[in-house]
PDB file of C-alpha atoms in Angstrom:
ATOM      1  CA  GLY A   1       0.000  -0.007   0.006  1.00  0.00           C
ATOM      2  CA  ALA A   2       0.959   3.648  -0.170  1.00  0.00           C
ATOM      3  CA  GLY A   3       3.435   4.909   2.350  1.00  0.00           C
ATOM      4  CA  VAL A   4       3.896   8.325   3.856  1.00  0.00           C
ATOM      5  CA  SER A   5       4.340  10.946   1.169  1.00  0.00           C
ATOM      6  CA  GLN A   6       5.817  14.428   1.495  1.00  0.00           C
ATOM      7  CA  SER A   7       5.854  17.371  -0.865  1.00  0.00           C
ATOM      8  CA  PRO A   8       7.780  19.043  -2.216  1.00  0.00           C
ATOM      9  CA  SER A   9      10.784  16.728  -2.238  1.00  0.00           C
ATOM     10  CA  ASN A  10      13.072  19.717  -2.555  1.00  0.00           C
ATOM     11  CA  LYS A  11      12.519  23.371  -1.807  1.00  0.00           C
ATOM     12  CA  VAL A  12      14.927  26.210  -2.382  1.00  0.00           C
ATOM     13  CA  THR A  13      13.855  29.534  -0.979  1.00  0.00           C
ATOM     14  CA  GLU A  14      15.333  32.928  -0.226  1.00  0.00           C
ATOM     15  CA  LYS A  15      15.926  34.091   3.289  1.00  0.00           C
ATOM     16  CA  GLY A  16      12.862  35.828   4.708  1.00  0.00           C
ATOM     17  CA  LYS A  17      10.333  33.925   2.586  1.00  0.00           C
ATOM     18  CA  ASP A  18       7.650  31.666   4.031  1.00  0.00           C
ATOM     19  CA  VAL A  19       7.492  27.967   3.137  1.00  0.00           C
ATOM     20  CA  GLU A  20       4.870  25.320   3.555  1.00  0.00           C
ATOM     21  CA  LEU A  21       5.729  21.621   3.705  1.00  0.00           C
ATOM     22  CA  ARG A  22       3.113  18.964   3.326  1.00  0.00           C
ATOM     23  CA  CYS A  23       2.798  15.433   4.741  1.00  0.00           C
ATOM     24  CA  ASP A  24       0.280  12.771   3.725  1.00  0.00           C
ATOM     25  CA  PRO A  25       0.341  10.016   6.324  1.00  0.00           C
ATOM     26  CA  ILE A  26      -0.631   6.421   5.769  1.00  0.00           C
ATOM     27  CA  SER A  27      -4.413   6.145   5.719  1.00  0.00           C
ATOM     28  CA  GLY A  28      -5.860   5.368   9.096  1.00  0.00           C
ATOM     29  CA  HIS A  29      -2.777   6.424  11.041  1.00  0.00           C
ATOM     30  CA  THR A  30      -3.859   8.624  13.921  1.00  0.00           C
ATOM     31  CA  ALA A  31      -0.393   9.743  15.109  1.00  0.00           C
ATOM     32  CA  LEU A  32       1.744  12.026  12.987  1.00  0.00           C
ATOM     33  CA  TYR A  33       5.211  13.409  13.723  1.00  0.00           C
ATOM     34  CA  TRP A  34       7.515  16.034  12.272  1.00  0.00           C
ATOM     35  CA  TYR A  35      11.285  15.869  12.610  1.00  0.00           C
ATOM     36  CA  ARG A  36      14.171  17.876  11.313  1.00  0.00           C
ATOM     37  CA  GLN A  37      17.509  16.363  10.314  1.00  0.00           C
ATOM     38  CA  SER A  38      20.533  18.436   9.445  1.00  0.00           C
ATOM     39  CA  LEU A  39      23.317  16.862   7.356  1.00  0.00           C
ATOM     40  CA  GLY A  40      24.961  14.008   9.208  1.00  0.00           C
ATOM     41  CA  GLN A  41      22.971  14.704  12.343  1.00  0.00           C
ATOM     42  CA  GLY A  42      20.335  12.973  14.355  1.00  0.00           C
ATOM     43  CA  LEU A  43      16.557  13.417  14.370  1.00  0.00           C
ATOM     44  CA  GLU A  44      15.331  16.605  15.998  1.00  0.00           C
ATOM     45  CA  PHE A  45      11.703  16.293  17.148  1.00  0.00           C
ATOM     46  CA  LEU A  46       9.443  19.186  16.199  1.00  0.00           C
ATOM     47  CA  ILE A  47       5.822  18.350  16.905  1.00  0.00           C
ATOM     48  CA  TYR A  48       3.488  15.393  17.343  1.00  0.00           C
ATOM     49  CA  PHE A  49      -0.224  15.129  16.448  1.00  0.00           C
ATOM     50  CA  GLN A  50      -2.713  12.675  17.800  1.00  0.00           C
ATOM     51  CA  GLY A  51      -5.691  13.135  15.503  1.00  0.00           C
ATOM     52  CA  ASN A  52      -5.968  16.871  14.905  1.00  0.00           C
ATOM     53  CA  SER A  53      -4.625  17.927  18.251  1.00  0.00           C
ATOM     54  CA  ALA A  54      -0.970  18.420  19.145  1.00  0.00           C
ATOM     55  CA  PRO A  55      -0.211  17.012  22.597  1.00  0.00           C
ATOM     56  CA  ASP A  56       3.453  17.880  22.236  1.00  0.00           C
ATOM     57  CA  LYS A  57       4.736  20.856  20.304  1.00  0.00           C
ATOM     58  CA  SER A  58       7.757  21.342  22.509  1.00  0.00           C
ATOM     59  CA  GLY A  59      10.271  20.780  19.728  1.00  0.00           C
ATOM     60  CA  LEU A  60       9.231  23.769  17.554  1.00  0.00           C
ATOM     61  CA  PRO A  61      12.451  25.907  17.463  1.00  0.00           C
ATOM     62  CA  SER A  62      10.735  29.298  17.480  1.00  0.00           C
ATOM     63  CA  ASP A  63       7.405  31.001  16.839  1.00  0.00           C
ATOM     64  CA  ARG A  64       8.293  31.129  13.168  1.00  0.00           C
ATOM     65  CA  PHE A  65       7.404  27.453  13.044  1.00  0.00           C
ATOM     66  CA  SER A  66       3.843  26.205  13.109  1.00  0.00           C
ATOM     67  CA  ALA A  67       1.998  23.113  12.066  1.00  0.00           C
ATOM     68  CA  GLU A  68      -1.546  21.967  11.683  1.00  0.00           C
ATOM     69  CA  ARG A  69      -3.359  18.855  10.831  1.00  0.00           C
ATOM     70  CA  THR A  70      -6.859  18.774   9.446  1.00  0.00           C
ATOM     71  CA  GLY A  71      -9.340  15.921   9.147  1.00  0.00           C
ATOM     72  CA  GLY A  72      -6.960  13.696  11.066  1.00  0.00           C
ATOM     73  CA  SER A  73      -4.956  13.235   7.899  1.00  0.00           C
ATOM     74  CA  VAL A  74      -2.830  15.726   5.990  1.00  0.00           C
ATOM     75  CA  SER A  75      -0.463  17.911   7.924  1.00  0.00           C
ATOM     76  CA  THR A  76       1.389  21.100   6.908  1.00  0.00           C
ATOM     77  CA  LEU A  77       4.474  22.531   8.544  1.00  0.00           C
ATOM     78  CA  THR A  78       4.869  26.259   7.928  1.00  0.00           C
ATOM     79  CA  ILE A  79       8.089  28.173   8.452  1.00  0.00           C
ATOM     80  CA  GLN A  80       7.768  31.949   8.313  1.00  0.00           C
ATOM     81  CA  ARG A  81      10.557  34.314   7.494  1.00  0.00           C
ATOM     82  CA  THR A  82      12.987  31.515   6.786  1.00  0.00           C
ATOM     83  CA  GLN A  83      16.574  31.751   7.994  1.00  0.00           C
ATOM     84  CA  GLN A  84      19.652  29.984   6.665  1.00  0.00           C
ATOM     85  CA  GLU A  85      19.814  27.844   9.813  1.00  0.00           C
ATOM     86  CA  ASP A  86      16.399  26.385   8.852  1.00  0.00           C
ATOM     87  CA  SER A  87      18.098  24.483   5.966  1.00  0.00           C
ATOM     88  CA  ALA A  88      17.666  20.773   6.665  1.00  0.00           C
ATOM     89  CA  VAL A  89      15.667  17.724   5.712  1.00  0.00           C
ATOM     90  CA  TYR A  90      12.193  17.796   7.227  1.00  0.00           C
ATOM     91  CA  LEU A  91      10.850  14.334   7.852  1.00  0.00           C
ATOM     92  CA  CYS A  92       7.266  13.337   8.581  1.00  0.00           C
ATOM     93  CA  ALA A  93       6.298  10.027  10.146  1.00  0.00           C
ATOM     94  CA  SER A  94       2.962   8.432  10.930  1.00  0.00           C
ATOM     95  CA  SER A  95       1.912   5.650  13.256  1.00  0.00           C
ATOM     96  CA  PRO A  96      -1.300   3.624  13.681  1.00  0.00           C
ATOM     97  CA  ARG A  97      -1.418   5.124  17.161  1.00  0.00           C
ATOM     98  CA  SER A  98       1.057   6.447  19.723  1.00  0.00           C
ATOM     99  CA  TYR A  99       3.721   4.087  20.990  1.00  0.00           C
ATOM    100  CA  ASN A 100       3.705   2.072  17.770  1.00  0.00           C
ATOM    101  CA  GLU A 101       6.386   1.921  15.124  1.00  0.00           C
ATOM    102  CA  GLN A 102       6.739   5.018  13.030  1.00  0.00           C
ATOM    103  CA  PHE A 103       6.646   4.992   9.244  1.00  0.00           C
ATOM    104  CA  PHE A 104       8.736   7.788   7.759  1.00  0.00           C
ATOM    105  CA  GLY A 105       8.251   9.653   4.565  1.00  0.00           C
ATOM    106  CA  PRO A 106      11.089  10.457   2.140  1.00  0.00           C
ATOM    107  CA  GLY A 107      11.465  13.984   3.558  1.00  0.00           C
ATOM    108  CA  THR A 108      11.556  17.479   2.120  1.00  0.00           C
ATOM    109  CA  ARG A 109      15.047  18.967   1.648  1.00  0.00           C
ATOM    110  CA  LEU A 110      14.798  22.693   2.398  1.00  0.00           C
ATOM    111  CA  THR A 111      17.579  25.028   1.337  1.00  0.00           C
ATOM    112  CA  VAL A 112      17.459  28.630   2.428  1.00  0.00           C
ATOM    113  CA  LEU A 113      19.773  30.907   0.436  1.00  0.00           C
TER     114      LEU A 113
ATOM    115  CA  GLY B   1      15.719  13.157  31.556  1.00  0.00           C
ATOM    116  CA  GLN B   2      13.901  11.512  28.663  1.00  0.00           C
ATOM    117  CA  GLN B   3      16.936  11.256  26.411  1.00  0.00           C
ATOM    118  CA  VAL B   4      18.710   8.079  25.497  1.00  0.00           C
ATOM    119  CA  MET B   5      22.481   7.936  25.060  1.00  0.00           C
ATOM    120  CA  GLN B   6      23.764   5.977  22.157  1.00  0.00           C
ATOM    121  CA  ILE B   7      27.356   4.809  21.709  1.00  0.00           C
ATOM    122  CA  PRO B   8      29.527   4.780  19.802  1.00  0.00           C
ATOM    123  CA  GLN B   9      28.723   7.716  17.516  1.00  0.00           C
ATOM    124  CA  TYR B  10      30.787   6.195  14.673  1.00  0.00           C
ATOM    125  CA  GLN B  11      31.986   2.695  13.923  1.00  0.00           C
ATOM    126  CA  HIS B  12      34.130   1.582  11.021  1.00  0.00           C
ATOM    127  CA  VAL B  13      34.507  -2.152  10.458  1.00  0.00           C
ATOM    128  CA  GLN B  14      35.918  -4.505   7.847  1.00  0.00           C
ATOM    129  CA  GLU B  15      33.318  -6.569   6.059  1.00  0.00           C
ATOM    130  CA  GLY B  16      32.845  -9.799   7.990  1.00  0.00           C
ATOM    131  CA  GLU B  17      33.560  -8.238  11.396  1.00  0.00           C
ATOM    132  CA  ASP B  18      30.868  -7.908  14.056  1.00  0.00           C
ATOM    133  CA  PHE B  19      29.280  -4.635  15.142  1.00  0.00           C
ATOM    134  CA  THR B  20      27.473  -3.528  18.264  1.00  0.00           C
ATOM    135  CA  THR B  21      25.712  -0.310  19.231  1.00  0.00           C
ATOM    136  CA  TYR B  22      24.479   0.473  22.713  1.00  0.00           C
ATOM    137  CA  CYS B  23      21.561   2.553  23.945  1.00  0.00           C
ATOM    138  CA  ASN B  24      21.504   3.669  27.571  1.00  0.00           C
ATOM    139  CA  SER B  25      18.975   5.452  29.757  1.00  0.00           C
ATOM    140  CA  SER B  26      19.164   6.796  33.291  1.00  0.00           C
ATOM    141  CA  THR B  27      15.506   5.847  33.827  1.00  0.00           C
ATOM    142  CA  THR B  28      13.480   2.713  33.247  1.00  0.00           C
ATOM    143  CA  LEU B  29      12.237   2.334  29.681  1.00  0.00           C
ATOM    144  CA  SER B  30       8.727   1.125  28.877  1.00  0.00           C
ATOM    145  CA  ASN B  31       9.921   0.067  25.449  1.00  0.00           C
ATOM    146  CA  ILE B  32      12.737   0.643  23.022  1.00  0.00           C
ATOM    147  CA  GLN B  33      12.598   0.824  19.247  1.00  0.00           C
ATOM    148  CA  TRP B  34      15.407   0.480  16.688  1.00  0.00           C
ATOM    149  CA  TYR B  35      15.562   2.146  13.310  1.00  0.00           C
ATOM    150  CA  LYS B  36      18.028   2.077  10.401  1.00  0.00           C
ATOM    151  CA  GLN B  37      18.686   4.921   8.019  1.00  0.00           C
ATOM    152  CA  ARG B  38      20.629   4.247   4.884  1.00  0.00           C
ATOM    153  CA  PRO B  39      22.728   7.137   3.459  1.00  0.00           C
ATOM    154  CA  GLY B  40      20.362   9.495   1.661  1.00  0.00           C
ATOM    155  CA  GLY B  41      17.354   7.597   2.908  1.00  0.00           C
ATOM    156  CA  HIS B  42      14.828   7.910   5.686  1.00  0.00           C
ATOM    157  CA  PRO B  43      14.637   5.934   8.957  1.00  0.00           C
ATOM    158  CA  VAL B  44      13.093   2.503   8.696  1.00  0.00           C
ATOM    159  CA  PHE B  45      11.712   0.667  11.703  1.00  0.00           C
ATOM    160  CA  LEU B  46      13.562  -2.515  12.614  1.00  0.00           C
ATOM    161  CA  ILE B  47      12.100  -3.754  15.907  1.00  0.00           C
ATOM    162  CA  GLN B  48      10.472  -2.930  19.195  1.00  0.00           C
ATOM    163  CA  LEU B  49      11.468  -4.474  22.535  1.00  0.00           C
ATOM    164  CA  VAL B  50       9.090  -4.398  25.491  1.00  0.00           C
ATOM    165  CA  LYS B  51       9.995  -7.133  28.019  1.00  0.00           C
ATOM    166  CA  SER B  52      12.843  -7.157  30.501  1.00  0.00           C
ATOM    167  CA  GLY B  53      15.716  -9.289  29.237  1.00  0.00           C
ATOM    168  CA  GLU B  54      14.053  -9.700  25.828  1.00  0.00           C
ATOM    169  CA  VAL B  55      16.218 -10.978  22.963  1.00  0.00           C
ATOM    170  CA  LYS B  56      15.059 -10.834  19.334  1.00  0.00           C
ATOM    171  CA  LYS B  57      16.823 -11.889  16.201  1.00  0.00           C
ATOM    172  CA  GLN B  58      16.433 -10.869  12.576  1.00  0.00           C
ATOM    173  CA  LYS B  59      18.867 -12.898  10.505  1.00  0.00           C
ATOM    174  CA  ARG B  60      22.310 -11.490  11.436  1.00  0.00           C
ATOM    175  CA  LEU B  61      20.866  -8.825  13.753  1.00  0.00           C
ATOM    176  CA  THR B  62      20.376  -9.516  17.494  1.00  0.00           C
ATOM    177  CA  PHE B  63      18.498  -7.033  19.661  1.00  0.00           C
ATOM    178  CA  GLN B  64      18.578  -7.132  23.449  1.00  0.00           C
ATOM    179  CA  PHE B  65      16.729  -5.261  26.188  1.00  0.00           C
ATOM    180  CA  GLY B  66      18.462  -5.154  29.534  1.00  0.00           C
ATOM    181  CA  GLU B  67      17.103  -6.888  32.609  1.00  0.00           C
ATOM    182  CA  ALA B  68      16.559  -3.564  34.316  1.00  0.00           C
ATOM    183  CA  LYS B  69      15.047  -2.067  31.140  1.00  0.00           C
ATOM    184  CA  LYS B  70      17.579   0.753  31.153  1.00  0.00           C
ATOM    185  CA  ASN B  71      19.673  -0.299  28.227  1.00  0.00           C
ATOM    186  CA  SER B  72      19.484  -2.018  24.883  1.00  0.00           C
ATOM    187  CA  SER B  73      21.904  -3.225  22.235  1.00  0.00           C
ATOM    188  CA  LEU B  74      21.937  -4.082  18.577  1.00  0.00           C
ATOM    189  CA  HIS B  75      24.510  -6.603  17.431  1.00  0.00           C
ATOM    190  CA  ILE B  76      25.273  -7.423  13.805  1.00  0.00           C
ATOM    191  CA  THR B  77      27.202 -10.582  13.078  1.00  0.00           C
ATOM    192  CA  ALA B  78      29.531 -10.717  10.102  1.00  0.00           C
ATOM    193  CA  THR B  79      28.719  -7.304   8.698  1.00  0.00           C
ATOM    194  CA  GLN B  80      28.072  -6.813   5.014  1.00  0.00           C
ATOM    195  CA  THR B  81      28.283  -3.667   2.912  1.00  0.00           C
ATOM    196  CA  THR B  82      24.493  -3.603   2.882  1.00  0.00           C
ATOM    197  CA  ASP B  83      24.571  -2.928   6.648  1.00  0.00           C
ATOM    198  CA  VAL B  84      26.008   0.556   6.092  1.00  0.00           C
ATOM    199  CA  GLY B  85      23.895   3.301   7.610  1.00  0.00           C
ATOM    200  CA  THR B  86      22.960   4.968  10.842  1.00  0.00           C
ATOM    201  CA  TYR B  87      21.246   2.963  13.531  1.00  0.00           C
ATOM    202  CA  PHE B  88      18.958   4.825  15.948  1.00  0.00           C
ATOM    203  CA  CYS B  89      17.389   3.698  19.138  1.00  0.00           C
ATOM    204  CA  ALA B  90      14.258   5.447  20.411  1.00  0.00           C
ATOM    205  CA  ARG B  91      12.374   5.341  23.699  1.00  0.00           C
ATOM    206  CA  GLY B  92       8.691   5.903  24.102  1.00  0.00           C
ATOM    207  CA  SER B  93       7.119   8.445  26.439  1.00  0.00           C
ATOM    208  CA  THR B  94       3.817   8.867  28.221  1.00  0.00           C
ATOM    209  CA  LEU B  95       2.825  11.575  25.754  1.00  0.00           C
ATOM    210  CA  GLY B  96       3.179   9.191  22.845  1.00  0.00           C
ATOM    211  CA  ARG B  97       6.219  10.644  21.145  1.00  0.00           C
ATOM    212  CA  LEU B  98       9.581   8.923  20.718  1.00  0.00           C
ATOM    213  CA  TYR B  99      12.932  10.213  21.960  1.00  0.00           C
ATOM    214  CA  PHE B 100      15.638   9.249  19.517  1.00  0.00           C
ATOM    215  CA  GLY B 101      19.263   8.680  20.355  1.00  0.00           C
ATOM    216  CA  ARG B 102      21.901  10.501  18.265  1.00  0.00           C
ATOM    217  CA  GLY B 103      22.531   7.304  16.293  1.00  0.00           C
ATOM    218  CA  THR B 104      25.555   5.196  15.454  1.00  0.00           C
ATOM    219  CA  GLN B 105      26.914   5.621  11.947  1.00  0.00           C
ATOM    220  CA  LEU B 106      28.272   2.367  10.616  1.00  0.00           C
ATOM    221  CA  THR B 107      30.764   2.190   7.801  1.00  0.00           C
ATOM    222  CA  VAL B 108      31.721  -1.204   6.356  1.00  0.00           C
ATOM    223  CA  TRP B 109      34.881  -1.538   4.266  1.00  0.00           C
ATOM    224  CA  PRO B 110      34.786  -4.247   1.582  1.00  0.00           C
TER     225      PRO B 110
END
C-alpha cells in the first residue's frame, strides 16, 4: 500500500520567505510526527499530532514554526521568515497510534539561500 | 531526563567483522525501538522491545533489552556492505512521542 508521502521533495527559498511543507500520512494512522535532520545529524523532534490535536509541540524551534493537521490526515508545517539555519531535511512520520512503530516519509530537503 | 544515550557515535569495520551499538537510559524504559537509516534515505523501523531481558533476532541482527530495562543493544554478526547506515534507538514516552538517540553511523569496508 501507499506509504507516507511528502511534498515538495526539494525546496529552495530565499531568506525571509515563508515555506509550507506537506505530509500525507498512511491512511488510518492517527499519530503524525514532524522531525528535522541536518546533514549527518540525528533526528530533531518538532511536533506530534494525535488526531488533529498536538499534545506535544515542545520541539518547535521558534514562533516562526507552526504546524496543523486537518481531518486527522494531511499535515502542513509552515516556516515563516525563513533563515539559513532552517536548511535541513524535514521528515514526517505516521503511526497507527502512539507508541507504535513510526513509518517515515522520504522527507523534504529545504535550502534557504 | 527523557533522552537516550547511544554509543559509539561512529563505527568503522571491515566486512565480516561484528558490530554492536548500545543505547542507555538513566531511567527505566517502557519500550525501546530500533531504526536504520541508509545514506540518503529515511529511517526505517527494525524492531520494538518491550519485555525485560528480551532478545530478538532478525537474520544477522540480534536485539537485546536489559534486565533492568535501562539499556538495549543491537549486534550485527559478520557485517556486510548492505549494513551501512545509521542505527537509531528510540524510547517511548507517556505523551506518545519517541525520543531518539543520536545514532551510530556504521561504515563497512569491503
